[in-house]
mmCIF file of C-alpha atoms in Angstrom:
data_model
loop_
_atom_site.group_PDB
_atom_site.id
_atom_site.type_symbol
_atom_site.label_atom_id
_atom_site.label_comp_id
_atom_site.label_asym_id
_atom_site.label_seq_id
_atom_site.Cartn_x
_atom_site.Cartn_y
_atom_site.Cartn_z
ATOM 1 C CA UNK A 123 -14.569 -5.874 5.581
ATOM 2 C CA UNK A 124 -10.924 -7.037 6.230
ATOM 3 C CA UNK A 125 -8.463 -6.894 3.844
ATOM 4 C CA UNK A 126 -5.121 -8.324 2.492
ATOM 5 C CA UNK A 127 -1.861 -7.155 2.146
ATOM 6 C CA UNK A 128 -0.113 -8.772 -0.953
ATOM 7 C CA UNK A 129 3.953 -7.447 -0.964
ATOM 8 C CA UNK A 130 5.439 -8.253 -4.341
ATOM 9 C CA UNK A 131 7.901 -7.044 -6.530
ATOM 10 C CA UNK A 132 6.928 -4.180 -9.249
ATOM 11 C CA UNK A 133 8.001 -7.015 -12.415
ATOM 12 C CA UNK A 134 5.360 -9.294 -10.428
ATOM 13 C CA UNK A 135 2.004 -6.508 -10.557
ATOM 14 C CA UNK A 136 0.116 -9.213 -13.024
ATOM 15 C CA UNK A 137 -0.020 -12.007 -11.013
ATOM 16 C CA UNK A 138 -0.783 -9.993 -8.079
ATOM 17 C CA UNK A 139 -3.778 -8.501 -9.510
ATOM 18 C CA UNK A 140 -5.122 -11.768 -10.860
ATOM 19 C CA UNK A 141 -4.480 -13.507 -7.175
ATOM 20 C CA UNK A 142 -6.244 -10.022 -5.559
ATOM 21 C CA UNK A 143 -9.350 -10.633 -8.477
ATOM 22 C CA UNK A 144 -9.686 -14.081 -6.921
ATOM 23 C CA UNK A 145 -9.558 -13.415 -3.544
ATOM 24 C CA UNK A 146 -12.185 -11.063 -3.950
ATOM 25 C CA UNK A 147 -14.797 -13.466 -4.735
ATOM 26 C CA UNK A 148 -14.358 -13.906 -0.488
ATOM 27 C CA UNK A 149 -15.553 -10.146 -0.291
ATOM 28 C CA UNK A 150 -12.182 -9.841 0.935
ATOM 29 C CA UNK A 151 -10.352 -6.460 0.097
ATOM 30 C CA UNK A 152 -7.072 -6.566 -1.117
ATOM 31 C CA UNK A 153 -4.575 -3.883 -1.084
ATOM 32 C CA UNK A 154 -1.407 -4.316 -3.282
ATOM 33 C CA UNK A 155 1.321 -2.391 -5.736
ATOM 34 C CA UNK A 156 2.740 -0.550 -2.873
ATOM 35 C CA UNK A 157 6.278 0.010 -2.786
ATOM 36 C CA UNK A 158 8.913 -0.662 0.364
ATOM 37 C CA UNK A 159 8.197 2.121 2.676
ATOM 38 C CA UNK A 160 5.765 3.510 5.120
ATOM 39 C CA UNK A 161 3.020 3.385 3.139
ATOM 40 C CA UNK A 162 3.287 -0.223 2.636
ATOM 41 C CA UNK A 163 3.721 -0.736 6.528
ATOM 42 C CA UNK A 164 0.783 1.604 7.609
ATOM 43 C CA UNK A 165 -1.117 -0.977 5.650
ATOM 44 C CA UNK A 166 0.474 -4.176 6.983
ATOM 45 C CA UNK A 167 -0.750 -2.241 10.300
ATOM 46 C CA UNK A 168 -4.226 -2.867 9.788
ATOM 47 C CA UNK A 169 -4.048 -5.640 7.603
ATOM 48 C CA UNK A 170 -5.135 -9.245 9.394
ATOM 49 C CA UNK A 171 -3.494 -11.156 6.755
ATOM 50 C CA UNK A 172 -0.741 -10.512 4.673
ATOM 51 C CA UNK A 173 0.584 -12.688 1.257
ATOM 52 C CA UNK A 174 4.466 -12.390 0.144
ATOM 53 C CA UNK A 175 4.178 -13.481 -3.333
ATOM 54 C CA UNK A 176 7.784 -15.292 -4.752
ATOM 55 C CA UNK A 177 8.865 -15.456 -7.667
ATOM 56 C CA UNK A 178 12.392 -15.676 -9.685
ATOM 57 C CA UNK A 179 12.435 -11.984 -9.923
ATOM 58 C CA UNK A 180 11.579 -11.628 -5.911
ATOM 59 C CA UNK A 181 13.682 -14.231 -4.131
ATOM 60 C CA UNK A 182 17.255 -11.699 -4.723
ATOM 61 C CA UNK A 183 15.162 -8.094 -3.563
ATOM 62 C CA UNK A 184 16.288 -7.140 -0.219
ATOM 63 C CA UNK A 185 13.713 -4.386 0.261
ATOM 64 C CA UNK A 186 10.655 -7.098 -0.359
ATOM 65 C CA UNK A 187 12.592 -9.771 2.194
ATOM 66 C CA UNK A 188 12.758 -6.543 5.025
ATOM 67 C CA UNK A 189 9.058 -5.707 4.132
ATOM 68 C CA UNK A 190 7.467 -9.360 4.872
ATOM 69 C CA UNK A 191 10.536 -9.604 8.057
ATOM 70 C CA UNK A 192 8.195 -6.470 9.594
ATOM 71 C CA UNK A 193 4.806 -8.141 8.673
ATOM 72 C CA UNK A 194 5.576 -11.175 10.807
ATOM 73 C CA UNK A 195 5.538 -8.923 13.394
ATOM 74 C CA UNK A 196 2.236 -7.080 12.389
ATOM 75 C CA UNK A 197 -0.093 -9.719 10.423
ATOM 76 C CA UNK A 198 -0.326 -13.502 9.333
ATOM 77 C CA UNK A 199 2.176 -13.995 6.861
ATOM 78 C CA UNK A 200 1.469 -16.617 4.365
ATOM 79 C CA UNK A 201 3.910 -16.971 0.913
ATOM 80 C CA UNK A 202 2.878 -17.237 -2.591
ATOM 81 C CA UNK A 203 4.921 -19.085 -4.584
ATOM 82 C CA UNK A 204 5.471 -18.683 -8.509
ATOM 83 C CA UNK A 205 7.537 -20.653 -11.175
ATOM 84 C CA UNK A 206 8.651 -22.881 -8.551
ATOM 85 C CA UNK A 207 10.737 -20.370 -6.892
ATOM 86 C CA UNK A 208 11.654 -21.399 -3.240
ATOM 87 C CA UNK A 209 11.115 -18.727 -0.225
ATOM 88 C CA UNK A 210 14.244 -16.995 0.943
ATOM 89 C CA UNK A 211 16.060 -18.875 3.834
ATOM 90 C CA UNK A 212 14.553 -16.611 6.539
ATOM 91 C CA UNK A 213 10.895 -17.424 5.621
ATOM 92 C CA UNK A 214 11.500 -21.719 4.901
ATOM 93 C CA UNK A 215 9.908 -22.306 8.096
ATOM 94 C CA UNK A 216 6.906 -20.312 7.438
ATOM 95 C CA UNK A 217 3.425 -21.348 6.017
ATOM 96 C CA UNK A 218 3.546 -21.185 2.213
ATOM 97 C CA UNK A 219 1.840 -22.685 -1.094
ATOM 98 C CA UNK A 220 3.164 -23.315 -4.413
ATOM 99 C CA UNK A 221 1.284 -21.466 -7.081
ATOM 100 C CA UNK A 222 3.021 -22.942 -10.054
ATOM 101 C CA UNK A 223 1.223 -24.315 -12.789
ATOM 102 C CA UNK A 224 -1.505 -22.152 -11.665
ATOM 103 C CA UNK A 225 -4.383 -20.183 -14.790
ATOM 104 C CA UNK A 226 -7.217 -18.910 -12.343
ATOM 105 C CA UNK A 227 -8.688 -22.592 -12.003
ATOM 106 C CA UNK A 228 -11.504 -22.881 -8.466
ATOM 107 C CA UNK A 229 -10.419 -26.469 -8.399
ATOM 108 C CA UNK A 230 -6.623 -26.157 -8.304
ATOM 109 C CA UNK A 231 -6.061 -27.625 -5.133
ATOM 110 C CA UNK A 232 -2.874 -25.347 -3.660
ATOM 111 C CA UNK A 233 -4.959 -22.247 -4.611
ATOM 112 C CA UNK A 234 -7.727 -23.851 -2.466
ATOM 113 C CA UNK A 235 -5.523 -24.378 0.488
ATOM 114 C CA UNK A 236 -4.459 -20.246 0.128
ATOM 115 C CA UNK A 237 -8.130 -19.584 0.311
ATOM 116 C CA UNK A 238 -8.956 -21.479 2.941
ATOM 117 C CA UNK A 239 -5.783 -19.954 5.489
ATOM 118 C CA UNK A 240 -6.746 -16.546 3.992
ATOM 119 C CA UNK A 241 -10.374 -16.652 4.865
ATOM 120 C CA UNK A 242 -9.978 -18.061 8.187
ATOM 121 C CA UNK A 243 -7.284 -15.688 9.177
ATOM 122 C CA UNK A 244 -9.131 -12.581 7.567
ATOM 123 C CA UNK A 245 -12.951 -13.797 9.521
ATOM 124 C CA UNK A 246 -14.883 -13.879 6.167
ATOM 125 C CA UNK A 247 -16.879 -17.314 4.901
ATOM 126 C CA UNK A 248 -14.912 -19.354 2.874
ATOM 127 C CA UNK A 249 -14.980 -19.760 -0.734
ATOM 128 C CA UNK A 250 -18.159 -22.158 -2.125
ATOM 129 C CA UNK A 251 -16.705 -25.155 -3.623
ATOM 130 C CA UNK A 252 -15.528 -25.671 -6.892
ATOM 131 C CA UNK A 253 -18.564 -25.961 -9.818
ATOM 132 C CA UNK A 254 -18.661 -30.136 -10.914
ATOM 133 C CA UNK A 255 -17.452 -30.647 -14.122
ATOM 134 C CA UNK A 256 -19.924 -32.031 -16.467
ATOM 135 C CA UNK A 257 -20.348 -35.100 -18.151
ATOM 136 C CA UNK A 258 -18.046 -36.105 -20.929
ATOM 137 C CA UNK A 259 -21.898 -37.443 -22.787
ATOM 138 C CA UNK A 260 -19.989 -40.514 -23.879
ATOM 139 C CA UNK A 261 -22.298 -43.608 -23.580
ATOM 140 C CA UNK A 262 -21.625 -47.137 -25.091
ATOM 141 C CA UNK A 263 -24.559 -49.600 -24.166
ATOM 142 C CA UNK A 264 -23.696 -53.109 -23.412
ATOM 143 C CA UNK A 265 -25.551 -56.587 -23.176
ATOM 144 C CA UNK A 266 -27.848 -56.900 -19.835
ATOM 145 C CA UNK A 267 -26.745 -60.422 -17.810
ATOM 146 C CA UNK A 268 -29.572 -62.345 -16.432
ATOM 147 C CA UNK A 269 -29.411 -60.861 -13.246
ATOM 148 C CA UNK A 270 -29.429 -57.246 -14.814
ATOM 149 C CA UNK A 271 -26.415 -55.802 -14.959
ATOM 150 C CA UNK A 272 -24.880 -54.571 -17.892
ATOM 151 C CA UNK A 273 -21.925 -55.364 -19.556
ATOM 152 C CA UNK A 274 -20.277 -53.451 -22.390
ATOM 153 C CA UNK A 275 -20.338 -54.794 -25.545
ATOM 154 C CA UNK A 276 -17.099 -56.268 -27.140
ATOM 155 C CA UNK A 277 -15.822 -54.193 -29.730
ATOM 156 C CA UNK A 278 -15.240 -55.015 -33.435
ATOM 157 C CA UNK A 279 -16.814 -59.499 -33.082
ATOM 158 C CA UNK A 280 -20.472 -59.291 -32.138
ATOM 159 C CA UNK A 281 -21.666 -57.167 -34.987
ATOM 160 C CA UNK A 282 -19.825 -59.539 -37.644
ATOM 161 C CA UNK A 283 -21.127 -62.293 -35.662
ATOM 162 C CA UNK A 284 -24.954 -60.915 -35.971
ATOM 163 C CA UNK A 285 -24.901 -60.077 -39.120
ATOM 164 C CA UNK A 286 -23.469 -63.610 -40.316
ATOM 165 C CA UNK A 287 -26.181 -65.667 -37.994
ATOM 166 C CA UNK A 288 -28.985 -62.906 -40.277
ATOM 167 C CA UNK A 289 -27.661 -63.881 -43.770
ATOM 168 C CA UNK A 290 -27.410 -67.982 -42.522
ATOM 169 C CA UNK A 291 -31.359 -67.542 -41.401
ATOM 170 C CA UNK A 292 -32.650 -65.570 -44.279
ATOM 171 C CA UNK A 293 -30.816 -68.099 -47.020
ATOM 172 C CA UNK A 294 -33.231 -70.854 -46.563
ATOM 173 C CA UNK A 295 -36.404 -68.533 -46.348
ATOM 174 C CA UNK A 296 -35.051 -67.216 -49.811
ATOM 175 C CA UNK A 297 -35.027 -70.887 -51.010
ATOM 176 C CA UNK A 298 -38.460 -72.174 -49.278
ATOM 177 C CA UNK A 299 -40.616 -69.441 -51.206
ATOM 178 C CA UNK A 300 -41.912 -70.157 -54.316
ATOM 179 C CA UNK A 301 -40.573 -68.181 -57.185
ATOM 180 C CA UNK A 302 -43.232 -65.880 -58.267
ATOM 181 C CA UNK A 303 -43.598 -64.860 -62.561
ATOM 182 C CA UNK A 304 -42.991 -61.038 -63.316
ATOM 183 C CA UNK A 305 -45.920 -59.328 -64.673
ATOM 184 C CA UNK A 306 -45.717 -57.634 -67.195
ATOM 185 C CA UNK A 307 -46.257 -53.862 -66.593
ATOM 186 C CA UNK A 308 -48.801 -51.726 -68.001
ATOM 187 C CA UNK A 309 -48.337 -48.361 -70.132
ATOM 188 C CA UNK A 310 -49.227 -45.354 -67.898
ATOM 189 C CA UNK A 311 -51.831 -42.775 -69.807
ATOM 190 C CA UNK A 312 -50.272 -39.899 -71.087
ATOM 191 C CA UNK A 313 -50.615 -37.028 -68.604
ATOM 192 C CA UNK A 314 -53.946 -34.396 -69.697
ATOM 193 C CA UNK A 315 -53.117 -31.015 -69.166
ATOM 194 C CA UNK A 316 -54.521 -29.046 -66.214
ATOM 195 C CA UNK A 317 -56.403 -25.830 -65.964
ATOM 196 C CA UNK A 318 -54.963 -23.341 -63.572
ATOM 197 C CA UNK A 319 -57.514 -22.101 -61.146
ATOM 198 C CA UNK A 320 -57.137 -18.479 -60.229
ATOM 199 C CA UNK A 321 -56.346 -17.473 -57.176
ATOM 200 C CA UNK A 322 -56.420 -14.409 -54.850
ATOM 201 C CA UNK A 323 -53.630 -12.678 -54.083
ATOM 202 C CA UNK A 324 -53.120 -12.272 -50.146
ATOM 203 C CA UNK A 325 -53.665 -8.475 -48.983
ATOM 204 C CA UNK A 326 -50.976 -7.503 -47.262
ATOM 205 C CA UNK A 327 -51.596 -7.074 -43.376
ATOM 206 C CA UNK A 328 -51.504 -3.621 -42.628
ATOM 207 C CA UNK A 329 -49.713 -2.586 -38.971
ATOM 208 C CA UNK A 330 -47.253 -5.444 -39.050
ATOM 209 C CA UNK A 331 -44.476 -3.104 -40.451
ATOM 210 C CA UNK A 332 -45.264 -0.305 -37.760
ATOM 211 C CA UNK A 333 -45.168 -3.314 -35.139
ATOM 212 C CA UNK A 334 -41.849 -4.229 -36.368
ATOM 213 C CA UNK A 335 -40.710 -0.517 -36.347
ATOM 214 C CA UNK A 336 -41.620 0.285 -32.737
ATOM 215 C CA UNK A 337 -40.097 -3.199 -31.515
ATOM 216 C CA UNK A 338 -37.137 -2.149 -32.873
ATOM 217 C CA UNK A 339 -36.914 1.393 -31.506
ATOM 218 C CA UNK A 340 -37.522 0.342 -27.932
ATOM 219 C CA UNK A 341 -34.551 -1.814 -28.388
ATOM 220 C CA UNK A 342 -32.672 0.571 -29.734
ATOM 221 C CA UNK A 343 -33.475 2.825 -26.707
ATOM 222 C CA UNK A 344 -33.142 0.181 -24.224
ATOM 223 C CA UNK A 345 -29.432 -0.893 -25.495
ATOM 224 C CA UNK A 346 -28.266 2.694 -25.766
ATOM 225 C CA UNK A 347 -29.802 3.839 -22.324
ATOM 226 C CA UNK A 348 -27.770 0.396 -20.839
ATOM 227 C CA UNK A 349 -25.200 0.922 -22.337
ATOM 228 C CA UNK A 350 -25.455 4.429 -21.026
ATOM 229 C CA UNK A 351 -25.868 3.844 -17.927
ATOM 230 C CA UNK A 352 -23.136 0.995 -17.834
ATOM 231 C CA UNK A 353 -20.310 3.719 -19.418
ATOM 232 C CA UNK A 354 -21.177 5.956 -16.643
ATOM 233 C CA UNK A 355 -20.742 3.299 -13.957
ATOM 234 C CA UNK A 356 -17.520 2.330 -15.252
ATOM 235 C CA UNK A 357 -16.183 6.222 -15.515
ATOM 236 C CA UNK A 358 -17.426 7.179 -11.928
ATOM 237 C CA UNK A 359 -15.329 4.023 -10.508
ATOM 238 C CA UNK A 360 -12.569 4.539 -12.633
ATOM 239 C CA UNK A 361 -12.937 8.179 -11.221
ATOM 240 C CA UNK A 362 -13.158 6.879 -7.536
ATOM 241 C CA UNK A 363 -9.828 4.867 -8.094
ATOM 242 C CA UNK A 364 -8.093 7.303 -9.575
ATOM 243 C CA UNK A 365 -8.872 10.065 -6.715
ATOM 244 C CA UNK A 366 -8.076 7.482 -4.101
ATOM 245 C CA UNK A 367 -4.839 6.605 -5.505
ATOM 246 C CA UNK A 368 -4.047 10.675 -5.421
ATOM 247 C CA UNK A 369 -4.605 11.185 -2.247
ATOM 248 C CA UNK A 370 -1.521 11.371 0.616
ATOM 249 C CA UNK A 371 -2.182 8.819 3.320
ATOM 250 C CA UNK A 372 -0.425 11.318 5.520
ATOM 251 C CA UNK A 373 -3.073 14.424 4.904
ATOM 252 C CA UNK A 374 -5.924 14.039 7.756
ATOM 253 C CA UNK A 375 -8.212 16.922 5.647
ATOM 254 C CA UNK A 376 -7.588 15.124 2.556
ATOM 255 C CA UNK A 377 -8.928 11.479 3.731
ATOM 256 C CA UNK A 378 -12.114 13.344 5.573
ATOM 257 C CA UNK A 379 -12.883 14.985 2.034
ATOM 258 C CA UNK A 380 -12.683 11.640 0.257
ATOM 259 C CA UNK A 381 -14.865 10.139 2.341
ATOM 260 C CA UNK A 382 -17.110 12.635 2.597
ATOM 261 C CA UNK A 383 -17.288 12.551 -1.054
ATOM 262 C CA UNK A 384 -18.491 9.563 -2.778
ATOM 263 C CA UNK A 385 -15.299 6.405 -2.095
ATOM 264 C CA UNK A 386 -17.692 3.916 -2.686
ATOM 265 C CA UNK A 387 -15.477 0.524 -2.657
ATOM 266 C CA UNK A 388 -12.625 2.348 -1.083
ATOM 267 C CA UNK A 389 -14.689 4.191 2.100
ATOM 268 C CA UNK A 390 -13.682 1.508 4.498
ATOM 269 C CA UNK A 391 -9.612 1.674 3.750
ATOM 270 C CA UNK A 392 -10.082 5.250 3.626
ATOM 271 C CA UNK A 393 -11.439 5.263 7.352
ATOM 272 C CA UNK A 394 -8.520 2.840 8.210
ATOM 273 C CA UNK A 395 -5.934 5.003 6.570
ATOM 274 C CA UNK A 396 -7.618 8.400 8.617
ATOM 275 C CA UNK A 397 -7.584 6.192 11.879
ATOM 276 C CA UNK A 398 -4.045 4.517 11.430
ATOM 277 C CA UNK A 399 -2.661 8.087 11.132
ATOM 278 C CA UNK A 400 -4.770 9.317 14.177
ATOM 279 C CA UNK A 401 -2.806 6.612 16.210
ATOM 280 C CA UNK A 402 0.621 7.519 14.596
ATOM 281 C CA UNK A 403 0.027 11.400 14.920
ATOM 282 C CA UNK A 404 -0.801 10.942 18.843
ATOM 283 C CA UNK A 405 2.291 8.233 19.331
ATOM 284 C CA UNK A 406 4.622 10.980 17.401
ATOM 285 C CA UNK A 407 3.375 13.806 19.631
ATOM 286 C CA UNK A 408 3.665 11.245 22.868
ATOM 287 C CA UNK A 409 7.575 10.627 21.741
ATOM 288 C CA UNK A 410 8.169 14.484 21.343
ATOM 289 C CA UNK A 411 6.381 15.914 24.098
ATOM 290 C CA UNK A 412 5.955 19.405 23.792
ATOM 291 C CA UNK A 413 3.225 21.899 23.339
ATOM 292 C CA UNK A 414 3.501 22.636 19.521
ATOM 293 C CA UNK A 415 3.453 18.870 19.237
ATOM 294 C CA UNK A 416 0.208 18.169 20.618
ATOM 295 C CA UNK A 417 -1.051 21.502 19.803
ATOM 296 C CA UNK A 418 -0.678 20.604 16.011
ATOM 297 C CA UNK A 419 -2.449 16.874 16.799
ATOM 298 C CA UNK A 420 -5.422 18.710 18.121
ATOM 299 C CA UNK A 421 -5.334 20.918 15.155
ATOM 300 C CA UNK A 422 -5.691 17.810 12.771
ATOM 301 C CA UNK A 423 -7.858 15.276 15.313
ATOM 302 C CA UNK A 424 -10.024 18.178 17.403
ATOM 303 C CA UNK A 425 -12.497 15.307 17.986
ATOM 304 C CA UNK A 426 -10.245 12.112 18.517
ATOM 305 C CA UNK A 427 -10.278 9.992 21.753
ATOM 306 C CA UNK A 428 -7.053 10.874 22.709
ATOM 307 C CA UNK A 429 -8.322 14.801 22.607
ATOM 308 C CA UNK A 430 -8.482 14.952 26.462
ATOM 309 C CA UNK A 431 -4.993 13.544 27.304
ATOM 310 C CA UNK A 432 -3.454 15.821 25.073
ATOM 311 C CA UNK A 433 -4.846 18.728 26.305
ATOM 312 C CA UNK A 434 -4.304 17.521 29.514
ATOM 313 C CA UNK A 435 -0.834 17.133 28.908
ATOM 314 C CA UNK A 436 -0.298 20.670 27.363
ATOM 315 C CA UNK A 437 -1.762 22.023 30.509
ATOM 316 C CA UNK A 438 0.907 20.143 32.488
ATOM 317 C CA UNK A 439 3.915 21.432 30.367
ATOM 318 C CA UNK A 440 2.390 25.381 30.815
ATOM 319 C CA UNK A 441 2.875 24.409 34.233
ATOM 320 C CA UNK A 442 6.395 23.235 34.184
ATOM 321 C CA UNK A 443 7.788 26.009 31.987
ATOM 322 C CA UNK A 444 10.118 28.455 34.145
ATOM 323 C CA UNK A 445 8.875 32.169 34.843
ATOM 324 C CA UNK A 446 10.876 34.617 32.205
ATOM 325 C CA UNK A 447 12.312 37.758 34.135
ATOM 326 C CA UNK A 448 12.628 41.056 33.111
ATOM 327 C CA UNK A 449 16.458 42.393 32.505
ATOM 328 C CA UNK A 450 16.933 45.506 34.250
ATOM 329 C CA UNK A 451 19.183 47.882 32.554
ATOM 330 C CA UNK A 452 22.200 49.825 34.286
ATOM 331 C CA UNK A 453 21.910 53.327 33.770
ATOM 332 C CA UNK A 454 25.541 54.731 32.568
ATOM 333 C CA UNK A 455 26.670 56.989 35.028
ATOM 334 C CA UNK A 456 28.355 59.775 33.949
ATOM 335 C CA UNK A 457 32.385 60.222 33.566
ATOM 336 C CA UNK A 458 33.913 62.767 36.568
ATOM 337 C CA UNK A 459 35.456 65.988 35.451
ATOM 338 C CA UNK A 460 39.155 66.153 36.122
ATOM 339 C CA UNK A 461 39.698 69.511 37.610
ATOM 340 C CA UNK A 462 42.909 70.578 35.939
ATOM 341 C CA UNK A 463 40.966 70.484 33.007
ATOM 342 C CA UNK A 464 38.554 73.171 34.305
ATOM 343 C CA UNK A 465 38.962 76.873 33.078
ATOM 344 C CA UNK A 466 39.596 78.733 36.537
ATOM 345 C CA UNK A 467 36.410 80.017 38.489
ATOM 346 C CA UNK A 468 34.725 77.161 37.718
ATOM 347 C CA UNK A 469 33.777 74.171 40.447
ATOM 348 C CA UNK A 470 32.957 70.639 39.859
ATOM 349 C CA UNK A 471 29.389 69.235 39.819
ATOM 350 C CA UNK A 472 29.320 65.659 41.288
ATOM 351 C CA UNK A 473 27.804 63.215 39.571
ATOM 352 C CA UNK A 474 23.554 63.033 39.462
ATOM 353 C CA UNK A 475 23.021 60.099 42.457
ATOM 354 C CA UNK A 476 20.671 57.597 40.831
ATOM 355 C CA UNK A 477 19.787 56.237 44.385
ATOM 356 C CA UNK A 478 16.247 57.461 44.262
ATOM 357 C CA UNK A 479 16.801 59.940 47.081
ATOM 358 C CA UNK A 480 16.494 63.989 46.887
ATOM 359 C CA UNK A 481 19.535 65.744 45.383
ATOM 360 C CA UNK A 482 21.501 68.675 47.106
ATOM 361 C CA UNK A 483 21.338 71.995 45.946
ATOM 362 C CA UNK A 484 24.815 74.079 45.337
ATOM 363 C CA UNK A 485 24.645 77.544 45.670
ATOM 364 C CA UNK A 486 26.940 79.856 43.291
ATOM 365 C CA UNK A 487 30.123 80.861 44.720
ATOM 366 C CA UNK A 488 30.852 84.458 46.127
ATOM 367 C CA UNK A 489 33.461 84.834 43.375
ATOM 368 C CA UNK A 490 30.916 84.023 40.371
ATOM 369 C CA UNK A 491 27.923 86.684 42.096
ATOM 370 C CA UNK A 492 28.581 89.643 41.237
ATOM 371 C CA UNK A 493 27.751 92.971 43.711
ATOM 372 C CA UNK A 494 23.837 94.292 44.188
ATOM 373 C CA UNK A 495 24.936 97.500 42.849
ATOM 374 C CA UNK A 496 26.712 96.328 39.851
ATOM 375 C CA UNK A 497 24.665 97.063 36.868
ATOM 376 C CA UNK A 498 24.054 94.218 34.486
ATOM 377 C CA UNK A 499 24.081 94.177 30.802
#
């Protein structure tokens, strides 16, 4: 289902909610009381339509004015206007309604017009036309000319006028008949007093009042067990909205939990949400080009379609990365012995040679052996 992007100010949040209740009579789904920022645009993104609602408090907010500037660019932009407030000067030329004077009416003809660019915009049916009104059941009947139409009766003359020609003809009938003597009326017999007759009294119908009781017991039970079931309706979608409006639009594992819970209403922005950020993670990781980048997309999209290029493109920068060689360390050779500093009879060792060959052996000097035949202690 698509859905609509209504940008207003925070003072405005009434009259956006009772535009986003109408519009979704259209089965349209409206997103709205998001503030400037990238939450707001990430929506515009995927948004076919989007409404920039005006009003007094609206016109003078710079953040609003650069929010609807980047929808242009993104969505159909169509502006709302309230309490005959005009557009700002960089949106005059644009497509917009006046709203004023505006209670929720279907017949209000500038609210029709909104419908009818939202709907065709957003690929939904349009709105069904406006219920008659009825009757005013005002009728005044008239005299019928000769060829039959009807006239309406003049007001206030032909009554007077028929009830004078009435008294004129029933004068001389009056006069004509002969007067006629009174008779003279008879006493009427004294009343004679009546017996009562005894009557029956009515049993009383037994299994009426047991009727009465169970009709009103399954009433009881079938109001409590609606109302029941209406309560928990209305607490598992208040629960659903509530959760949804928690949740980071910037978490991957956080939108895949929600919708793998129960979003009812919401599971289609949900999905948008995951696959807007899918597109932004990949475009992010494009722009930065490096390993950890793409490594850390995988790690949040393993099964996305842009899975292969990016490990294709990790591959590629393994390749390009330059072969780290080993430091060799010098070995310190070690400082030469001065020779006056030798105790006499002693001779200099040269230094150890570190050139990997065989080292020379120096035999004791005559001076330091002593004789065969000298003992030894």
């Amino acid at each position: 289902m698509p859905s609509v992007v209504i940008i207003h100010a925070a003072e405005d949040t009434l009259p956006a909610r009772a535009l986003a209740e109408k519009l979704r009579l259209a089965q349209i789904q409206v997103v709205l009381e998001k503030p400037p920022g990238e939450e707001l645009r990430a929506a515009v993104k995927g948004a076919p339509v989007t409404i920039a609602l005006w009003s007094p408090r609206s016109t003078a907010n710079n953040e609003i004015a650069e929010e609807v500037k980047f929808a242009r660019g993104k969505s159909n932009v169509f502006h709302a206007l309230m309490q005959s407030a005009q557009a700002p000067e960089a949106f005059r030329s644009d497509k917009s309604v006046n709203l004023t004077g505006w209670r929720g009416e279907d017949e209000f003809q500038p609210w029709r017009d909104l419908a009818k660019l939202v709907t065709d915009k957003a690929g939904v049916a349009p709105l069904p036309p406006p219920a008659p009104k009825p009757p005013s059941g005002f009728f005044q009947p008239g005299r019928v000319n000769e060829g039959g139409a009807q006239t309406a009766a003049p007001q206030g003359r032909q009554p007077q006028q028929q009830q004078q020609r009435a008294q004129q003809q029933q004068q001389p009938r009056q006069q004509a008949q002969p007067q006629q003597r009174p008779t003279p009326q008879r006493a009427a017999p004294p009343p004679q007093p009546q017996r009562s007759i005894p009557q029956q009294d009515a049993e009383p119908k037994k299994g009426g009042g047991m009727v009465v009781i169970a009709a009103v017991v399954f009433v009881l039970v079938a109001a409590l067990g609606g109302g029941g079931y209406w309560y928990m309706t209305q607490n598992s979608a208040s629960a659903t909205s509530a959760s949804w409006d928690a949740i980071d639009r910037n978490d991957a594992d956080g939108l895949r939990a929600f919708i793998a819970g129960d979003p009812g209403e919401y599971r289609e922005e949900a999905e948008q949400a995951l696959s807007s950020l899918e597109e932004r993670s990949f475009e992010s990781a494009s722009d930065t080009d490096t390993i950890e980048a793409f490594e850390a997309f995988l790690n949040d999209f393993p099964d996305s379609a842009h899975a292969t290029r990016a490990s294709g493109r990790i591959a590629e920068l393994r390749t390009l990365q330059p072969t780290t060689e080993t430091p060799t360390e010098d070995v310190p050779l070690a400082p030469e012995t001065d020779p006056d500093l030798l105790p006499p009879g002693t001779t200099t060792t040269p230094a150890p040679d570190t050139s990997g060959g065989p080292q020379p052996i120096t035999p004791p000097s005559e001076e330091n052996t002593p004789p065969a035949d000298q003992p030894t202690n």
